[in-house]
């Protein structure tokens, strides 16, 4: 009986240790973006009312990502509202932006996609001044959709990890499997959400990036194996919401944040 109790205690302890190890293995992700937070400036200000800009802080996103921008901006607004922030209609920013562009010119060169920062700053100062007159907004939020490339891991569990998320590959086409000759070291296109928050002095309070989803799929029709662009980009609301939570942490604390505590 004493032996049984000892084995029982050991088994219980072993299960507990294994359970803790499993939990830590599923929560930590080394690719979490190193966010930037001006805590001192944030403590001195009161950010309760925000507006989401309809333009990027940086160069324009790829066209197929830009099509998803309004939906994702709406999801960002919903997330902020659920966490106690008042989000002004985006038109409050858009109308003042359009007026300033007519006065100072478009900051983005349509042929190169490059941003003229001097023009951008002039426009933002004008928009800021008008927002101060017309609203009680405390901060402007920029949401840039970025694309990069990452490889899928080797081994049986093929996953891609970037900016705090883990995603599996998907197939596209009439085939049902992946060729044994498929080159898993080639990079697959992935999308991320960059969020930057500026106060009404146009000083940055916060910036971070959260991964969204893989925008490439494995072409099942290809005998050698290759990636092609997915037909439905960012279709998973669950993946987008995870990326939003990652991109806003710790400005809005994320439950089960996968970074180092």
GROMACS .gro file of N, CA and C in nm, residues 177-259:
model
  249
  177UNK      N    1  -0.210   1.625  -5.191
  177UNK     CA    2  -0.090   1.609  -5.110
  177UNK      C    3   0.023   1.697  -5.160
  178UNK      N    4   0.135   1.690  -5.088
  178UNK     CA    5   0.252   1.769  -5.121
  178UNK      C    6   0.359   1.677  -5.178
  179UNK      N    7   0.421   1.719  -5.286
  179UNK     CA    8   0.525   1.639  -5.349
  179UNK      C    9   0.641   1.616  -5.252
  180UNK      N   10   0.700   1.496  -5.260
  180UNK     CA   11   0.816   1.465  -5.174
  180UNK      C   12   0.935   1.552  -5.211
  181UNK      N   13   0.933   1.610  -5.331
  181UNK     CA   14   1.043   1.697  -5.375
  181UNK      C   15   1.022   1.843  -5.336
  182UNK      N   16   0.914   1.870  -5.262
  182UNK     CA   17   0.885   2.010  -5.229
  182UNK      C   18   0.998   2.070  -5.145
  183UNK      N   19   1.040   2.189  -5.183
  183UNK     CA   20   1.149   2.260  -5.114
  183UNK      C   21   1.091   2.342  -5.000
  184UNK      N   22   1.099   2.285  -4.880
  184UNK     CA   23   1.040   2.353  -4.764
  184UNK      C   24   1.125   2.470  -4.716
  185UNK      N   25   1.246   2.483  -4.768
  185UNK     CA   26   1.330   2.594  -4.723
  185UNK      C   27   1.296   2.725  -4.793
  186UNK      N   28   1.217   2.717  -4.902
  186UNK     CA   29   1.180   2.840  -4.971
  186UNK      C   30   1.083   2.922  -4.885
  187UNK      N   31   1.093   3.051  -4.894
  187UNK     CA   32   1.009   3.137  -4.811
  187UNK      C   33   0.866   3.145  -4.862
  188UNK      N   34   0.773   3.149  -4.769
  188UNK     CA   35   0.633   3.170  -4.802
  188UNK      C   36   0.594   3.311  -4.759
  189UNK      N   37   0.511   3.377  -4.838
  189UNK     CA   38   0.467   3.512  -4.805
  189UNK      C   39   0.370   3.508  -4.687
  190UNK      N   40   0.393   3.597  -4.591
  190UNK     CA   41   0.308   3.606  -4.472
  190UNK      C   42   0.272   3.752  -4.447
  191UNK      N   43   0.158   3.775  -4.383
  191UNK     CA   44   0.111   3.911  -4.356
  191UNK      C   45   0.116   3.939  -4.206
  192UNK      N   46   0.143   4.063  -4.174
  192UNK     CA   47   0.145   4.109  -4.035
  192UNK      C   48   0.076   4.245  -4.026
  193UNK      N   49   0.034   4.277  -3.905
  193UNK     CA   50  -0.028   4.407  -3.879
  193UNK      C   51   0.065   4.490  -3.791
  194UNK      N   52   0.105   4.606  -3.843
  194UNK     CA   53   0.185   4.700  -3.765
  194UNK      C   54   0.094   4.809  -3.711
  195UNK      N   55   0.099   4.831  -3.581
  195UNK     CA   56   0.017   4.937  -3.520
  195UNK      C   57   0.110   5.040  -3.456
  196UNK      N   58   0.084   5.166  -3.488
  196UNK     CA   59   0.160   5.278  -3.432
  196UNK      C   60   0.060   5.379  -3.377
  197UNK      N   61   0.085   5.425  -3.255
  197UNK     CA   62  -0.008   5.517  -3.188
  197UNK      C   63   0.065   5.647  -3.155
  198UNK      N   64   0.008   5.758  -3.199
  198UNK     CA   65   0.066   5.890  -3.177
  198UNK      C   66  -0.031   5.978  -3.099
  199UNK      N   67   0.024   6.056  -3.005
  199UNK     CA   68  -0.061   6.149  -2.932
  199UNK      C   69  -0.082   6.275  -3.015
  200UNK      N   70  -0.150   6.373  -2.959
  200UNK     CA   71  -0.185   6.492  -3.037
  200UNK      C   72  -0.071   6.593  -3.049
  201UNK      N   73   0.043   6.559  -2.990
  201UNK     CA   74   0.166   6.634  -3.017
  201UNK      C   75   0.246   6.565  -3.127
  202UNK      N   76   0.187   6.461  -3.183
  202UNK     CA   77   0.248   6.378  -3.286
  202UNK      C   78   0.375   6.311  -3.236
  203UNK      N   79   0.375   6.274  -3.107
  203UNK     CA   80   0.481   6.196  -3.047
  203UNK      C   81   0.434   6.051  -3.036
  204UNK      N   82   0.523   5.959  -3.070
  204UNK     CA   83   0.483   5.819  -3.069
  204UNK      C   84   0.474   5.765  -2.927
  205UNK      N   85   0.358   5.708  -2.897
  205UNK     CA   86   0.336   5.645  -2.767
  205UNK      C   87   0.367   5.496  -2.770
  206UNK      N   88   0.339   5.433  -2.884
  206UNK     CA   89   0.345   5.288  -2.888
  206UNK      C   90   0.361   5.241  -3.032
  207UNK      N   91   0.434   5.129  -3.049
  207UNK     CA   92   0.446   5.066  -3.180
  207UNK      C   93   0.476   4.918  -3.162
  208UNK      N   94   0.409   4.835  -3.240
  208UNK     CA   95   0.436   4.691  -3.236
  208UNK      C   96   0.380   4.626  -3.362
  209UNK      N   97   0.406   4.496  -3.375
  209UNK     CA   98   0.362   4.419  -3.493
  209UNK      C   99   0.310   4.284  -3.446
  210UNK      N  100   0.199   4.241  -3.505
  210UNK     CA  101   0.143   4.108  -3.478
  210UNK      C  102   0.124   4.032  -3.607
  211UNK      N  103   0.160   3.905  -3.608
  211UNK     CA  104   0.140   3.823  -3.727
  211UNK      C  105  -0.006   3.794  -3.753
  212UNK      N  106  -0.043   3.782  -3.879
  212UNK     CA  107  -0.181   3.755  -3.917
  212UNK      C  108  -0.194   3.614  -3.977
  213UNK      N  109  -0.155   3.598  -4.102
  213UNK     CA  110  -0.171   3.467  -4.166
  213UNK      C  111  -0.076   3.456  -4.284
  214UNK      N  112  -0.059   3.332  -4.331
  214UNK     CA  113   0.020   3.306  -4.451
  214UNK      C  114  -0.063   3.347  -4.573
  215UNK      N  115  -0.004   3.424  -4.661
  215UNK     CA  116  -0.076   3.469  -4.780
  215UNK      C  117  -0.044   3.384  -4.902
  216UNK      N  118   0.045   3.287  -4.886
  216UNK     CA  119   0.076   3.189  -4.991
  216UNK      C  120   0.016   3.054  -4.954
  217UNK      N  121  -0.007   2.973  -5.057
  217UNK     CA  122  -0.050   2.834  -5.037
  217UNK      C  123   0.037   2.745  -5.126
  218UNK      N  124   0.044   2.618  -5.090
  218UNK     CA  125   0.118   2.522  -5.172
  218UNK      C  126   0.033   2.487  -5.294
  219UNK      N  127   0.091   2.503  -5.411
  219UNK     CA  128   0.020   2.472  -5.535
  219UNK      C  129   0.017   2.320  -5.554
  220UNK      N  130  -0.099   2.260  -5.531
  220UNK     CA  131  -0.112   2.115  -5.540
  220UNK      C  132  -0.101   2.064  -5.683
  221UNK      N  133  -0.110   2.153  -5.781
  221UNK     CA  134  -0.101   2.111  -5.921
  221UNK      C  135   0.043   2.100  -5.969
  222UNK      N  136   0.135   2.156  -5.892
  222UNK     CA  137   0.274   2.159  -5.933
  222UNK      C  138   0.345   2.030  -5.890
  223UNK      N  139   0.406   1.962  -5.985
  223UNK     CA  140   0.475   1.836  -5.953
  223UNK      C  141   0.599   1.860  -5.868
  224UNK      N  142   0.669   1.972  -5.894
  224UNK     CA  143   0.789   2.002  -5.816
  224UNK      C  144   0.760   2.070  -5.685
  225UNK      N  145   0.643   2.132  -5.675
  225UNK     CA  146   0.606   2.200  -5.552
  225UNK      C  147   0.647   2.345  -5.551
  226UNK      N  148   0.551   2.433  -5.537
  226UNK     CA  149   0.581   2.576  -5.530
  226UNK      C  150   0.469   2.645  -5.454
  227UNK      N  151   0.495   2.769  -5.413
  227UNK     CA  152   0.394   2.850  -5.345
  227UNK      C  153   0.324   2.939  -5.448
  228UNK      N  154   0.195   2.958  -5.428
  228UNK     CA  155   0.117   3.054  -5.506
  228UNK      C  156   0.035   3.138  -5.408
  229UNK      N  157  -0.008   3.254  -5.454
  229UNK     CA  158  -0.088   3.341  -5.366
  229UNK      C  159  -0.225   3.277  -5.338
  230UNK      N  160  -0.266   3.283  -5.215
  230UNK     CA  161  -0.395   3.227  -5.178
  230UNK      C  162  -0.508   3.308  -5.240
  231UNK      N  163  -0.615   3.237  -5.274
  231UNK     CA  164  -0.730   3.306  -5.334
  231UNK      C  165  -0.799   3.394  -5.231
  232UNK      N  166  -0.813   3.345  -5.109
  232UNK     CA  167  -0.880   3.420  -5.003
  232UNK      C  168  -0.778   3.465  -4.900
  233UNK      N  169  -0.744   3.592  -4.907
  233UNK     CA  170  -0.642   3.648  -4.819
  233UNK      C  171  -0.704   3.688  -4.686
  234UNK      N  172  -0.640   3.649  -4.576
  234UNK     CA  173  -0.681   3.689  -4.440
  234UNK      C  174  -0.828   3.656  -4.414
  235UNK      N  175  -0.870   3.538  -4.456
  235UNK     CA  176  -1.011   3.501  -4.442
  235UNK      C  177  -1.048   3.460  -4.299
  236UNK      N  178  -0.950   3.421  -4.217
  236UNK     CA  179  -0.980   3.374  -4.082
  236UNK      C  180  -0.989   3.491  -3.985
  237UNK      N  181  -1.108   3.519  -3.935
  237UNK     CA  182  -1.125   3.626  -3.836
  237UNK      C  183  -1.049   3.593  -3.708
  238UNK      N  184  -1.042   3.465  -3.673
  238UNK     CA  185  -0.971   3.425  -3.551
  238UNK      C  186  -0.823   3.460  -3.561
  239UNK      N  187  -0.762   3.434  -3.678
  239UNK     CA  188  -0.622   3.466  -3.697
  239UNK      C  189  -0.600   3.617  -3.695
  240UNK      N  190  -0.691   3.691  -3.759
  240UNK     CA  191  -0.678   3.837  -3.760
  240UNK      C  192  -0.691   3.894  -3.619
  241UNK      N  193  -0.787   3.843  -3.543
  241UNK     CA  194  -0.805   3.892  -3.406
  241UNK      C  195  -0.683   3.861  -3.319
  242UNK      N  196  -0.621   3.746  -3.341
  242UNK     CA  197  -0.499   3.714  -3.267
  242UNK      C  198  -0.389   3.814  -3.301
  243UNK      N  199  -0.375   3.845  -3.430
  243UNK     CA  200  -0.274   3.941  -3.472
  243UNK      C  201  -0.299   4.081  -3.416
  244UNK      N  202  -0.425   4.120  -3.409
  244UNK     CA  203  -0.460   4.251  -3.352
  244UNK      C  204  -0.422   4.256  -3.204
  245UNK      N  205  -0.455   4.150  -3.131
  245UNK     CA  206  -0.421   4.145  -2.988
  245UNK      C  207  -0.270   4.152  -2.968
  246UNK      N  208  -0.194   4.081  -3.051
  246UNK     CA  209  -0.048   4.084  -3.042
  246UNK      C  210   0.006   4.224  -3.073
  247UNK      N  211  -0.049   4.286  -3.178
  247UNK     CA  212   0.001   4.416  -3.222
  247UNK      C  213  -0.030   4.527  -3.123
  248UNK      N  214  -0.131   4.509  -3.039
  248UNK     CA  215  -0.169   4.614  -2.943
  248UNK      C  216  -0.116   4.588  -2.802
  249UNK      N  217  -0.057   4.472  -2.778
  249UNK     CA  218  -0.003   4.443  -2.645
  249UNK      C  219   0.130   4.517  -2.626
  250UNK      N  220   0.156   4.579  -2.510
  250UNK     CA  221   0.073   4.587  -2.389
  250UNK      C  222  -0.008   4.716  -2.377
  251UNK      N  223  -0.020   4.793  -2.486
  251UNK     CA  224  -0.109   4.909  -2.481
  251UNK      C  225  -0.248   4.863  -2.438
  252UNK      N  226  -0.292   4.753  -2.495
  252UNK     CA  227  -0.407   4.679  -2.445
  252UNK      C  228  -0.355   4.540  -2.410
  253UNK      N  229  -0.358   4.505  -2.283
  253UNK     CA  230  -0.297   4.380  -2.239
  253UNK      C  231  -0.367   4.260  -2.305
  254UNK      N  232  -0.285   4.171  -2.361
  254UNK     CA  233  -0.336   4.050  -2.427
  254UNK      C  234  -0.333   3.934  -2.329
  255UNK      N  235  -0.445   3.865  -2.317
  255UNK     CA  236  -0.449   3.745  -2.235
  255UNK      C  237  -0.366   3.637  -2.304
  256UNK      N  238  -0.283   3.564  -2.226
  256UNK     CA  239  -0.197   3.460  -2.280
  256UNK      C  240  -0.102   3.512  -2.386
  257UNK      N  241  -0.046   3.630  -2.359
  257UNK     CA  242   0.056   3.685  -2.450
  257UNK      C  243   0.172   3.587  -2.460
  258UNK      N  244   0.217   3.551  -2.582
  258UNK     CA  245   0.318   3.446  -2.595
  258UNK      C  246   0.463   3.490  -2.580
  259UNK      N  247   0.486   3.616  -2.540
  259UNK     CA  248   0.623   3.662  -2.521
  259UNK      C  249   0.675   3.632  -2.383
   0.00000   0.00000   0.00000
